[in-house]
Amino acid sequence: MQTAALRVFCHWSQSNSTAMIRQCLKCRALTLQQSSRAYGVIPPPRDSEEKEMVHRMLRVDHAGEYGANRIYAGQMAVLGRSKTGPFIQEMWDQEKKHLEKFNEMLAENRVRPTALLPFWNIAGFVLGASSALLGKEGAMACTVAVEESITEHYNNQIRTLMEKDPERYTELLQVIKEFRDDEMEHHDTGLEHDAENVPGYWLLKNAIQLGCKAAIYVSQRI
């Protein structure tokens, strides 16, 4: 009888242990799935064409946010202690969050940044500082020009993704739309703070936007 009881106990232990192991494996698989999706904004590419499209998007978006950060750094170097400083800093803080997000997305998807980052580092700072030397209006005119260009660029990306597969790129679309809205807000802030009052506003704006278009073109490819 004791032997039979022992057999029953061993069988129950083995069955219970197996069930527990299976449950743990299921929990682990679920945890791994959740952790992999915690920041899985972009699904794995289905082919080389899709991979190239996504890599170009991430590369140029990262370059744009990097350049915007350097522009605001240049503006703060000149106007940081003025009355204009606090709202330039507020816009800069948002750009820092954008750049951090794209840094993570580049790493997750193994996308190399543009080789021109050292150039954008200097060019962005110089543009920001030189526009700020024209005063608050000059800095705001620069902001309007740059943010309008970035907003247009993000809108083009949104249209492309919507045409491709909006359900597949739901999370990426959310990120881009959120950042697009921030850039539009910065654009409006610039207008509210007398951007159009700087002498030669339209000439300055068009020159900066021409440079932005060139930067977008080369950053996608180099």
CSV table of C-alpha atoms in Angstrom, one decimal:
chain,number,residue,atom,x,y,z
A,1,MET,CA,0.0,0.0,0.0
A,2,GLN,CA,2.8,2.3,0.8
A,3,THR,CA,4.5,1.4,-2.5
A,4,ALA,CA,1.2,2.3,-4.3
A,5,ALA,CA,0.9,5.5,-2.5
A,6,LEU,CA,4.4,6.4,-3.3
A,7,ARG,CA,3.8,5.6,-7.0
A,8,VAL,CA,0.7,7.8,-7.0
A,9,PHE,CA,2.6,10.6,-5.3
A,10,CYS,CA,5.5,10.4,-7.8
A,11,HIS,CA,3.1,10.4,-10.7
A,12,TRP,CA,1.3,13.4,-9.3
A,13,SER,CA,4.6,15.2,-8.7
A,14,GLN,CA,5.8,14.5,-12.3
A,15,SER,CA,2.5,15.6,-13.8
A,16,ASN,CA,2.3,18.7,-11.7
A,17,SER,CA,6.0,19.5,-12.4
A,18,THR,CA,5.4,19.1,-16.2
A,19,ALA,CA,2.4,21.3,-16.0
A,20,MET,CA,4.3,23.9,-14.1
A,21,ILE,CA,7.2,23.8,-16.6
A,22,ARG,CA,4.8,24.2,-19.5
A,23,GLN,CA,3.2,27.1,-17.8
A,24,CYS,CA,6.5,28.8,-17.2
A,25,LEU,CA,7.6,28.3,-20.8
A,26,LYS,CA,4.3,29.9,-21.9
A,27,CYS,CA,4.9,32.8,-19.6
A,28,ARG,CA,8.4,33.2,-20.7
A,29,ALA,CA,7.4,33.1,-24.4
A,30,LEU,CA,4.7,35.7,-23.7
A,31,THR,CA,7.2,37.9,-21.8
A,32,LEU,CA,9.7,37.7,-24.6
A,33,GLN,CA,7.0,38.5,-27.1
A,34,GLN,CA,5.9,41.5,-25.1
A,35,SER,CA,9.5,42.7,-24.5
A,36,SER,CA,10.3,42.4,-28.2
A,37,ARG,CA,7.2,44.5,-29.0
A,38,ALA,CA,7.8,47.0,-26.2
A,39,TYR,CA,9.6,49.1,-28.7
A,40,GLY,CA,8.9,47.2,-31.9
A,41,VAL,CA,7.8,50.3,-33.9
A,42,ILE,CA,8.8,48.9,-37.3
A,43,PRO,CA,8.0,45.3,-38.4
A,44,PRO,CA,10.7,43.2,-40.0
A,45,PRO,CA,11.1,44.0,-43.7
A,46,ARG,CA,9.5,41.6,-46.1
A,47,ASP,CA,12.0,42.2,-48.9
A,48,SER,CA,15.0,44.3,-49.9
A,49,GLU,CA,12.9,47.0,-51.4
A,50,GLU,CA,10.9,47.5,-48.2
A,51,LYS,CA,14.2,47.4,-46.1
A,52,GLU,CA,15.7,50.1,-48.3
A,53,MET,CA,12.6,52.3,-48.0
A,54,VAL,CA,12.5,52.0,-44.2
A,55,HIS,CA,16.3,52.5,-43.8
A,56,ARG,CA,16.1,55.7,-45.9
A,57,MET,CA,13.2,57.0,-43.8
A,58,LEU,CA,14.9,56.4,-40.5
A,59,ARG,CA,18.3,57.7,-41.7
A,60,VAL,CA,16.9,61.0,-43.0
A,61,ASP,CA,14.5,61.5,-40.0
A,62,HIS,CA,17.4,60.9,-37.6
A,63,ALA,CA,19.6,63.4,-39.6
A,64,GLY,CA,16.8,66.0,-39.5
A,65,GLU,CA,16.2,65.7,-35.8
A,66,TYR,CA,20.0,65.8,-35.2
A,67,GLY,CA,20.3,69.0,-37.3
A,68,ALA,CA,17.3,70.6,-35.5
A,69,ASN,CA,19.0,69.9,-32.2
A,70,ARG,CA,22.1,71.6,-33.4
A,71,ILE,CA,20.2,74.6,-34.7
A,72,TYR,CA,18.5,75.1,-31.3
A,73,ALA,CA,21.9,74.6,-29.6
A,74,GLY,CA,23.2,77.5,-31.7
A,75,GLN,CA,20.2,79.7,-30.9
A,76,MET,CA,20.6,79.0,-27.2
A,77,ALA,CA,24.3,79.9,-27.3
A,78,VAL,CA,23.3,83.4,-28.5
A,79,LEU,CA,19.8,84.0,-27.0
A,80,GLY,CA,19.8,81.6,-24.0
A,81,ARG,CA,19.9,84.3,-21.4
A,82,SER,CA,17.4,86.5,-23.2
A,83,LYS,CA,13.6,86.6,-22.8
A,84,THR,CA,13.5,84.3,-25.9
A,85,GLY,CA,15.6,81.6,-24.2
A,86,PRO,CA,12.9,79.8,-22.3
A,87,PHE,CA,10.6,79.0,-25.3
A,88,ILE,CA,13.6,78.1,-27.5
A,89,GLN,CA,14.7,75.7,-24.7
A,90,GLU,CA,11.2,74.2,-24.6
A,91,MET,CA,11.3,73.5,-28.3
A,92,TRP,CA,14.8,72.2,-28.0
A,93,ASP,CA,13.7,69.8,-25.3
A,94,GLN,CA,11.1,68.3,-27.6
A,95,GLU,CA,13.7,67.9,-30.3
A,96,LYS,CA,15.9,66.0,-27.9
A,97,LYS,CA,13.1,63.5,-27.3
A,98,HIS,CA,12.6,63.1,-31.0
A,99,LEU,CA,16.3,62.5,-31.5
A,100,GLU,CA,16.5,60.0,-28.7
A,101,LYS,CA,13.6,58.0,-30.2
A,102,PHE,CA,15.3,57.9,-33.6
A,103,ASN,CA,18.6,56.9,-32.0
A,104,GLU,CA,16.8,53.9,-30.5
A,105,MET,CA,15.0,53.0,-33.7
A,106,LEU,CA,18.3,53.1,-35.7
A,107,ALA,CA,19.8,50.7,-33.2
A,108,GLU,CA,16.8,48.4,-33.2
A,109,ASN,CA,16.7,48.1,-36.9
A,110,ARG,CA,20.4,48.2,-37.5
A,111,VAL,CA,20.3,51.2,-39.7
A,112,ARG,CA,23.5,53.2,-40.0
A,113,PRO,CA,23.1,57.0,-39.6
A,114,THR,CA,24.1,59.3,-42.5
A,115,ALA,CA,27.8,59.8,-42.9
A,116,LEU,CA,27.2,63.5,-43.0
A,117,LEU,CA,26.4,63.8,-39.3
A,118,PRO,CA,29.7,65.6,-38.6
A,119,PHE,CA,28.8,68.2,-41.2
A,120,TRP,CA,25.3,68.6,-39.9
A,121,ASN,CA,26.7,69.1,-36.4
A,122,ILE,CA,28.6,72.2,-37.5
A,123,ALA,CA,26.2,73.4,-40.1
A,124,GLY,CA,23.2,73.2,-37.8
A,125,PHE,CA,24.9,75.1,-35.0
A,126,VAL,CA,26.2,77.8,-37.3
A,127,LEU,CA,22.7,78.2,-38.8
A,128,GLY,CA,21.1,78.5,-35.4
A,129,ALA,CA,23.7,80.9,-34.0
A,130,SER,CA,23.9,83.1,-37.1
A,131,SER,CA,20.1,83.4,-37.3
A,132,ALA,CA,20.0,84.3,-33.6
A,133,LEU,CA,22.6,87.0,-34.2
A,134,LEU,CA,19.8,88.8,-36.2
A,135,GLY,CA,17.8,88.9,-33.0
A,136,LYS,CA,14.7,87.1,-31.8
A,137,GLU,CA,13.0,87.6,-35.1
A,138,GLY,CA,15.9,86.0,-37.0
A,139,ALA,CA,15.9,83.0,-34.8
A,140,MET,CA,12.2,82.6,-35.2
A,141,ALA,CA,12.4,83.0,-38.9
A,142,CYS,CA,14.9,80.2,-39.0
A,143,THR,CA,12.6,78.0,-36.9
A,144,VAL,CA,9.6,78.7,-39.1
A,145,ALA,CA,11.6,77.8,-42.2
A,146,VAL,CA,13.1,74.6,-40.8
A,147,GLU,CA,10.0,73.3,-39.1
A,148,GLU,CA,7.9,74.0,-42.1
A,149,SER,CA,10.3,71.9,-44.2
A,150,ILE,CA,10.4,69.1,-41.6
A,151,THR,CA,6.6,69.1,-41.4
A,152,GLU,CA,6.3,68.8,-45.2
A,153,HIS,CA,8.8,66.0,-45.1
A,154,TYR,CA,6.9,64.1,-42.4
A,155,ASN,CA,3.6,64.5,-44.3
A,156,ASN,CA,5.2,63.0,-47.4
A,157,GLN,CA,6.4,60.0,-45.3
A,158,ILE,CA,2.9,59.6,-43.9
A,159,ARG,CA,1.4,59.5,-47.3
A,160,THR,CA,3.9,57.0,-48.5
A,161,LEU,CA,3.2,54.7,-45.5
A,162,MET,CA,-0.5,55.1,-45.9
A,163,GLU,CA,-0.3,54.0,-49.5
A,164,LYS,CA,1.9,51.1,-48.7
A,165,ASP,CA,0.2,49.4,-45.8
A,166,PRO,CA,-1.3,51.6,-42.9
A,167,GLU,CA,-2.1,48.6,-40.7
A,168,ARG,CA,1.4,47.2,-41.0
A,169,TYR,CA,3.0,50.6,-40.1
A,170,THR,CA,0.5,51.7,-37.5
A,171,GLU,CA,3.1,52.3,-34.8
A,172,LEU,CA,5.6,54.1,-37.1
A,173,LEU,CA,2.8,56.3,-38.4
A,174,GLN,CA,1.9,57.2,-34.8
A,175,VAL,CA,5.5,58.3,-34.1
A,176,ILE,CA,5.8,60.3,-37.2
A,177,LYS,CA,2.4,62.0,-36.7
A,178,GLU,CA,3.3,62.9,-33.2
A,179,PHE,CA,6.6,64.4,-34.2
A,180,ARG,CA,5.0,66.2,-37.2
A,181,ASP,CA,2.5,67.8,-34.8
A,182,ASP,CA,5.4,69.0,-32.6
A,183,GLU,CA,7.1,70.5,-35.5
A,184,MET,CA,3.9,72.3,-36.6
A,185,GLU,CA,3.7,73.7,-33.1
A,186,HIS,CA,7.2,75.0,-33.3
A,187,HIS,CA,6.4,76.6,-36.6
A,188,ASP,CA,3.4,78.3,-35.2
A,189,THR,CA,5.5,79.5,-32.2
A,190,GLY,CA,8.0,81.1,-34.5
A,191,LEU,CA,5.2,83.0,-36.3
A,192,GLU,CA,3.7,84.1,-33.0
A,193,HIS,CA,7.1,85.5,-31.9
A,194,ASP,CA,7.5,87.9,-34.9
A,195,ALA,CA,9.4,85.7,-37.3
A,196,GLU,CA,8.0,87.6,-40.3
A,197,ASN,CA,9.3,90.9,-38.9
A,198,VAL,CA,13.0,90.1,-39.6
A,199,PRO,CA,14.3,92.1,-42.6
A,200,GLY,CA,14.3,90.0,-45.8
A,201,TYR,CA,12.1,87.3,-44.2
A,202,TRP,CA,11.0,85.6,-47.4
A,203,LEU,CA,14.5,85.6,-48.8
A,204,LEU,CA,15.9,84.1,-45.6
A,205,LYS,CA,13.1,81.6,-45.3
A,206,ASN,CA,13.5,80.4,-48.9
A,207,ALA,CA,17.2,80.1,-48.6
A,208,ILE,CA,17.0,78.0,-45.5
A,209,GLN,CA,14.3,75.8,-47.0
A,210,LEU,CA,16.4,75.2,-50.1
A,211,GLY,CA,19.2,74.0,-47.8
A,212,CYS,CA,16.8,71.8,-45.9
A,213,LYS,CA,15.6,70.1,-49.2
A,214,ALA,CA,19.2,69.5,-50.2
A,215,ALA,CA,20.0,68.1,-46.7
A,216,ILE,CA,17.0,65.7,-46.9
A,217,TYR,CA,18.1,64.5,-50.4
A,218,VAL,CA,21.7,63.7,-49.5
A,219,SER,CA,21.0,62.3,-46.0
A,220,GLN,CA,18.7,59.6,-47.5
A,221,ARG,CA,21.5,58.4,-49.8
A,222,ILE,CA,24.8,59.0,-48.0
